[in-house]
Amino acid sequence: MPIRIWGDPVLRTPCDPVTKFDGELQRLVDDMFETMYDAPGVGLAANQVGVSLRLFVYDVGDGLKGVVANPVLEQFEGEQVGEEGCLSVPGLAYDRRRAMYATVSGADVHGEPVRVAGEGLLARCFQHETDHINGEIYVDKLDRGERKSALKAIREADWAREPSVG
């Protein structure tokens, strides 16, 4: 699936809840995993492939893989500052503050309740992907100097001058 990049309005629009847990949703999840692995990335929100649903997939390695529909973040603890990138802002990465520990709850692809706690990269991934489905991109919350640098780099990026996929 084509990944939507910075400037595409679907990335800035809060997504709709997942209400149908059927074969169509399973196909979307399968396609999202394939797209994420091909990119390559460790997480992918549905709106990054042009589908405005509150849904993301993740695989940060070490068996930490899954899908969360209608995610709700809770139980933030600690702080980490580390390099973060995004498939919708290709080729760029900046230091971003996130909670060190986070828990996400929601539903799996079958509509069954799921609750996963994570730390480090997994916690960062949960926060990053949930931001996406809320219409936010990690660059939005960078420290002031980093944000200024990121926006300049985005304006100068070759992909920023290409028409959006859609």
PDB file of C-alpha atoms in Angstrom:
ATOM      1  CA  MET A   1       0.000   0.000   0.000  1.00  0.00           C
ATOM      2  CA  PRO A   2       1.307   3.515  -0.683  1.00  0.00           C
ATOM      3  CA  ILE A   3       2.325   5.378   2.466  1.00  0.00           C
ATOM      4  CA  ARG A   4       0.894   8.865   2.785  1.00  0.00           C
ATOM      5  CA  ILE A   5       3.474  11.541   3.492  1.00  0.00           C
ATOM      6  CA  TRP A   6       3.602  14.895   5.256  1.00  0.00           C
ATOM      7  CA  GLY A   7       1.122  17.299   3.701  1.00  0.00           C
ATOM      8  CA  ASP A   8      -1.587  14.714   3.022  1.00  0.00           C
ATOM      9  CA  PRO A   9      -4.775  15.830   4.848  1.00  0.00           C
ATOM     10  CA  VAL A  10      -5.613  12.262   5.964  1.00  0.00           C
ATOM     11  CA  LEU A  11      -2.635  12.450   8.340  1.00  0.00           C
ATOM     12  CA  ARG A  12      -4.106  15.521  10.080  1.00  0.00           C
ATOM     13  CA  THR A  13      -7.656  14.250  10.517  1.00  0.00           C
ATOM     14  CA  PRO A  14      -8.621  12.301  13.649  1.00  0.00           C
ATOM     15  CA  CYS A  15      -9.672   8.802  12.612  1.00  0.00           C
ATOM     16  CA  ASP A  16     -13.025   7.074  13.038  1.00  0.00           C
ATOM     17  CA  PRO A  17     -13.487   4.159  15.443  1.00  0.00           C
ATOM     18  CA  VAL A  18     -13.292   0.632  14.082  1.00  0.00           C
ATOM     19  CA  THR A  19     -16.830  -0.782  14.259  1.00  0.00           C
ATOM     20  CA  LYS A  20     -16.640  -3.812  11.953  1.00  0.00           C
ATOM     21  CA  PHE A  21     -14.302  -6.660  12.817  1.00  0.00           C
ATOM     22  CA  ASP A  22     -14.566  -8.795   9.708  1.00  0.00           C
ATOM     23  CA  GLY A  23     -12.569 -10.246   6.830  1.00  0.00           C
ATOM     24  CA  GLU A  24     -12.128  -6.808   5.303  1.00  0.00           C
ATOM     25  CA  LEU A  25     -10.438  -5.574   8.478  1.00  0.00           C
ATOM     26  CA  GLN A  26      -8.215  -8.680   8.532  1.00  0.00           C
ATOM     27  CA  ARG A  27      -7.139  -7.978   4.923  1.00  0.00           C
ATOM     28  CA  LEU A  28      -6.363  -4.357   5.835  1.00  0.00           C
ATOM     29  CA  VAL A  29      -4.255  -5.493   8.817  1.00  0.00           C
ATOM     30  CA  ASP A  30      -2.395  -8.033   6.645  1.00  0.00           C
ATOM     31  CA  ASP A  31      -1.715  -5.352   4.013  1.00  0.00           C
ATOM     32  CA  MET A  32      -0.562  -2.915   6.694  1.00  0.00           C
ATOM     33  CA  PHE A  33       1.919  -5.426   8.122  1.00  0.00           C
ATOM     34  CA  GLU A  34       3.269  -6.109   4.620  1.00  0.00           C
ATOM     35  CA  THR A  35       3.585  -2.371   3.936  1.00  0.00           C
ATOM     36  CA  MET A  36       5.287  -1.747   7.298  1.00  0.00           C
ATOM     37  CA  TYR A  37       7.818  -4.537   6.741  1.00  0.00           C
ATOM     38  CA  ASP A  38       8.500  -3.407   3.179  1.00  0.00           C
ATOM     39  CA  ALA A  39       9.109   0.235   4.227  1.00  0.00           C
ATOM     40  CA  PRO A  40      10.729  -0.900   6.704  1.00  0.00           C
ATOM     41  CA  GLY A  41       9.223   0.344   9.939  1.00  0.00           C
ATOM     42  CA  VAL A  42       8.203  -0.814  13.411  1.00  0.00           C
ATOM     43  CA  GLY A  43       4.672   0.627  13.430  1.00  0.00           C
ATOM     44  CA  LEU A  44       2.036   1.822  10.981  1.00  0.00           C
ATOM     45  CA  ALA A  45      -1.284   3.579  11.561  1.00  0.00           C
ATOM     46  CA  ALA A  46      -4.210   3.055   9.192  1.00  0.00           C
ATOM     47  CA  ASN A  47      -4.337   6.705   8.130  1.00  0.00           C
ATOM     48  CA  GLN A  48      -0.737   6.414   6.945  1.00  0.00           C
ATOM     49  CA  VAL A  49      -2.096   4.196   4.170  1.00  0.00           C
ATOM     50  CA  GLY A  50      -5.117   6.431   3.567  1.00  0.00           C
ATOM     51  CA  VAL A  51      -7.660   4.584   5.737  1.00  0.00           C
ATOM     52  CA  SER A  52      -9.216   6.809   8.388  1.00  0.00           C
ATOM     53  CA  LEU A  53      -9.672   4.169  11.099  1.00  0.00           C
ATOM     54  CA  ARG A  54      -8.402   4.094  14.692  1.00  0.00           C
ATOM     55  CA  LEU A  55      -6.098   1.153  14.043  1.00  0.00           C
ATOM     56  CA  PHE A  56      -2.378   0.454  14.077  1.00  0.00           C
ATOM     57  CA  VAL A  57       0.006  -2.472  13.668  1.00  0.00           C
ATOM     58  CA  TYR A  58       3.409  -2.841  15.262  1.00  0.00           C
ATOM     59  CA  ASP A  59       6.417  -5.142  15.363  1.00  0.00           C
ATOM     60  CA  VAL A  60       9.390  -3.871  17.355  1.00  0.00           C
ATOM     61  CA  GLY A  61      11.141  -7.253  17.299  1.00  0.00           C
ATOM     62  CA  ASP A  62      11.676  -9.872  20.020  1.00  0.00           C
ATOM     63  CA  GLY A  63       8.132 -11.169  19.477  1.00  0.00           C
ATOM     64  CA  LEU A  64       6.582  -7.806  20.365  1.00  0.00           C
ATOM     65  CA  LYS A  65       4.079  -7.685  17.507  1.00  0.00           C
ATOM     66  CA  GLY A  66       0.395  -6.918  17.306  1.00  0.00           C
ATOM     67  CA  VAL A  67      -2.556  -4.900  16.151  1.00  0.00           C
ATOM     68  CA  VAL A  68      -4.679  -2.506  18.202  1.00  0.00           C
ATOM     69  CA  ALA A  69      -8.038  -1.149  17.111  1.00  0.00           C
ATOM     70  CA  ASN A  70      -9.517   1.827  18.949  1.00  0.00           C
ATOM     71  CA  PRO A  71      -6.417   2.264  21.132  1.00  0.00           C
ATOM     72  CA  VAL A  72      -6.457   4.127  24.408  1.00  0.00           C
ATOM     73  CA  LEU A  73      -3.139   5.046  26.014  1.00  0.00           C
ATOM     74  CA  GLU A  74      -2.867   4.853  29.777  1.00  0.00           C
ATOM     75  CA  GLN A  75      -0.416   4.447  32.637  1.00  0.00           C
ATOM     76  CA  PHE A  76       2.396   6.653  31.419  1.00  0.00           C
ATOM     77  CA  GLU A  77       5.523   6.447  33.545  1.00  0.00           C
ATOM     78  CA  GLY A  78       9.068   7.760  33.355  1.00  0.00           C
ATOM     79  CA  GLU A  79      10.650   9.613  30.482  1.00  0.00           C
ATOM     80  CA  GLN A  80      12.843   8.759  27.548  1.00  0.00           C
ATOM     81  CA  VAL A  81      14.425  11.016  24.970  1.00  0.00           C
ATOM     82  CA  GLY A  82      15.510   9.325  21.802  1.00  0.00           C
ATOM     83  CA  GLU A  83      15.642   9.458  18.069  1.00  0.00           C
ATOM     84  CA  GLU A  84      12.286   9.020  16.401  1.00  0.00           C
ATOM     85  CA  GLY A  85      11.398   8.842  12.736  1.00  0.00           C
ATOM     86  CA  CYS A  86       8.231   8.290  10.754  1.00  0.00           C
ATOM     87  CA  LEU A  87       7.344   6.547   7.517  1.00  0.00           C
ATOM     88  CA  SER A  88       5.217   9.604   6.642  1.00  0.00           C
ATOM     89  CA  VAL A  89       8.245  11.900   7.071  1.00  0.00           C
ATOM     90  CA  PRO A  90      10.767   9.776   5.156  1.00  0.00           C
ATOM     91  CA  GLY A  91      14.470   9.968   5.810  1.00  0.00           C
ATOM     92  CA  LEU A  92      14.299  12.287   8.812  1.00  0.00           C
ATOM     93  CA  ALA A  93      14.673  11.515  12.527  1.00  0.00           C
ATOM     94  CA  TYR A  94      14.808  13.764  15.576  1.00  0.00           C
ATOM     95  CA  ASP A  95      15.070  13.429  19.344  1.00  0.00           C
ATOM     96  CA  ARG A  96      11.608  13.288  20.900  1.00  0.00           C
ATOM     97  CA  ARG A  97      10.491  13.066  24.534  1.00  0.00           C
ATOM     98  CA  ARG A  98       8.119  10.231  25.315  1.00  0.00           C
ATOM     99  CA  ALA A  99       7.021   8.271  28.365  1.00  0.00           C
ATOM    100  CA  MET A 100       9.359   5.345  29.096  1.00  0.00           C
ATOM    101  CA  TYR A 101       6.442   3.068  29.971  1.00  0.00           C
ATOM    102  CA  ALA A 102       2.960   3.082  28.467  1.00  0.00           C
ATOM    103  CA  THR A 103       0.003   0.772  28.304  1.00  0.00           C
ATOM    104  CA  VAL A 104      -2.390   0.595  25.374  1.00  0.00           C
ATOM    105  CA  SER A 105      -5.798  -1.011  25.458  1.00  0.00           C
ATOM    106  CA  GLY A 106      -8.280  -1.572  22.674  1.00  0.00           C
ATOM    107  CA  ALA A 107      -9.353  -4.504  20.538  1.00  0.00           C
ATOM    108  CA  ASP A 108      -7.598  -7.054  18.362  1.00  0.00           C
ATOM    109  CA  VAL A 109      -8.546  -7.782  14.740  1.00  0.00           C
ATOM    110  CA  HIS A 110     -11.424  -9.996  15.937  1.00  0.00           C
ATOM    111  CA  GLY A 111     -12.859  -7.356  18.264  1.00  0.00           C
ATOM    112  CA  GLU A 112     -11.586  -9.076  21.414  1.00  0.00           C
ATOM    113  CA  PRO A 113     -10.197  -6.846  24.197  1.00  0.00           C
ATOM    114  CA  VAL A 114      -6.433  -6.391  24.209  1.00  0.00           C
ATOM    115  CA  ARG A 115      -4.193  -4.622  26.716  1.00  0.00           C
ATOM    116  CA  VAL A 116      -0.428  -4.421  26.254  1.00  0.00           C
ATOM    117  CA  ALA A 117       2.155  -2.729  28.476  1.00  0.00           C
ATOM    118  CA  GLY A 118       5.475  -1.720  27.000  1.00  0.00           C
ATOM    119  CA  GLU A 119       8.676   0.101  27.755  1.00  0.00           C
ATOM    120  CA  GLY A 120      11.336   1.779  25.654  1.00  0.00           C
ATOM    121  CA  LEU A 121      10.777   1.330  21.923  1.00  0.00           C
ATOM    122  CA  LEU A 122       7.436  -0.435  22.391  1.00  0.00           C
ATOM    123  CA  ALA A 123       6.092   2.382  24.582  1.00  0.00           C
ATOM    124  CA  ARG A 124       7.406   4.931  22.048  1.00  0.00           C
ATOM    125  CA  CYS A 125       5.671   3.027  19.241  1.00  0.00           C
ATOM    126  CA  PHE A 126       2.315   2.959  21.078  1.00  0.00           C
ATOM    127  CA  GLN A 127       2.501   6.711  21.664  1.00  0.00           C
ATOM    128  CA  HIS A 128       3.657   7.499  18.114  1.00  0.00           C
ATOM    129  CA  GLU A 129       0.959   5.421  16.389  1.00  0.00           C
ATOM    130  CA  THR A 130      -1.821   6.658  18.672  1.00  0.00           C
ATOM    131  CA  ASP A 131      -0.745  10.221  17.878  1.00  0.00           C
ATOM    132  CA  HIS A 132      -1.157   9.382  14.175  1.00  0.00           C
ATOM    133  CA  ILE A 133      -4.760   8.266  14.520  1.00  0.00           C
ATOM    134  CA  ASN A 134      -5.454  11.466  16.469  1.00  0.00           C
ATOM    135  CA  GLY A 135      -4.182  13.523  13.512  1.00  0.00           C
ATOM    136  CA  GLU A 136      -0.767  14.353  14.988  1.00  0.00           C
ATOM    137  CA  ILE A 137       2.733  13.734  13.645  1.00  0.00           C
ATOM    138  CA  TYR A 138       5.768  13.394  15.906  1.00  0.00           C
ATOM    139  CA  VAL A 139       7.326  16.570  14.482  1.00  0.00           C
ATOM    140  CA  ASP A 140       4.452  18.580  16.021  1.00  0.00           C
ATOM    141  CA  LYS A 141       5.755  18.072  19.557  1.00  0.00           C
ATOM    142  CA  LEU A 142       9.495  18.347  19.064  1.00  0.00           C
ATOM    143  CA  ASP A 143      11.408  20.800  21.213  1.00  0.00           C
ATOM    144  CA  ARG A 144      11.339  24.249  19.585  1.00  0.00           C
ATOM    145  CA  GLY A 145      14.804  24.148  17.982  1.00  0.00           C
ATOM    146  CA  GLU A 146      14.357  20.590  16.710  1.00  0.00           C
ATOM    147  CA  ARG A 147      10.922  21.451  15.284  1.00  0.00           C
ATOM    148  CA  LYS A 148      12.320  24.439  13.400  1.00  0.00           C
ATOM    149  CA  SER A 149      15.094  22.252  11.971  1.00  0.00           C
ATOM    150  CA  ALA A 150      12.622  19.497  11.058  1.00  0.00           C
ATOM    151  CA  LEU A 151      10.241  21.852   9.262  1.00  0.00           C
ATOM    152  CA  LYS A 152      13.126  23.304   7.251  1.00  0.00           C
ATOM    153  CA  ALA A 153      14.306  19.801   6.307  1.00  0.00           C
ATOM    154  CA  ILE A 154      10.764  18.844   5.294  1.00  0.00           C
ATOM    155  CA  ARG A 155      10.425  21.923   3.064  1.00  0.00           C
ATOM    156  CA  GLU A 156      13.731  21.033   1.395  1.00  0.00           C
ATOM    157  CA  ALA A 157      13.029  17.290   0.988  1.00  0.00           C
ATOM    158  CA  ASP A 158      12.519  15.995  -2.545  1.00  0.00           C
ATOM    159  CA  TRP A 159       9.433  14.050  -1.468  1.00  0.00           C
ATOM    160  CA  ALA A 160       7.802  17.236  -0.120  1.00  0.00           C
ATOM    161  CA  ARG A 161       7.693  18.659  -3.630  1.00  0.00           C
ATOM    162  CA  GLU A 162       6.078  15.561  -5.147  1.00  0.00           C
ATOM    163  CA  PRO A 163       2.294  15.250  -5.413  1.00  0.00           C
ATOM    164  CA  SER A 164       0.720  13.239  -2.597  1.00  0.00           C
ATOM    165  CA  VAL A 165      -0.303   9.653  -3.314  1.00  0.00           C
ATOM    166  CA  GLY A 166      -4.015   9.159  -3.307  1.00  0.00           C
TER     167      GLY A 166
END
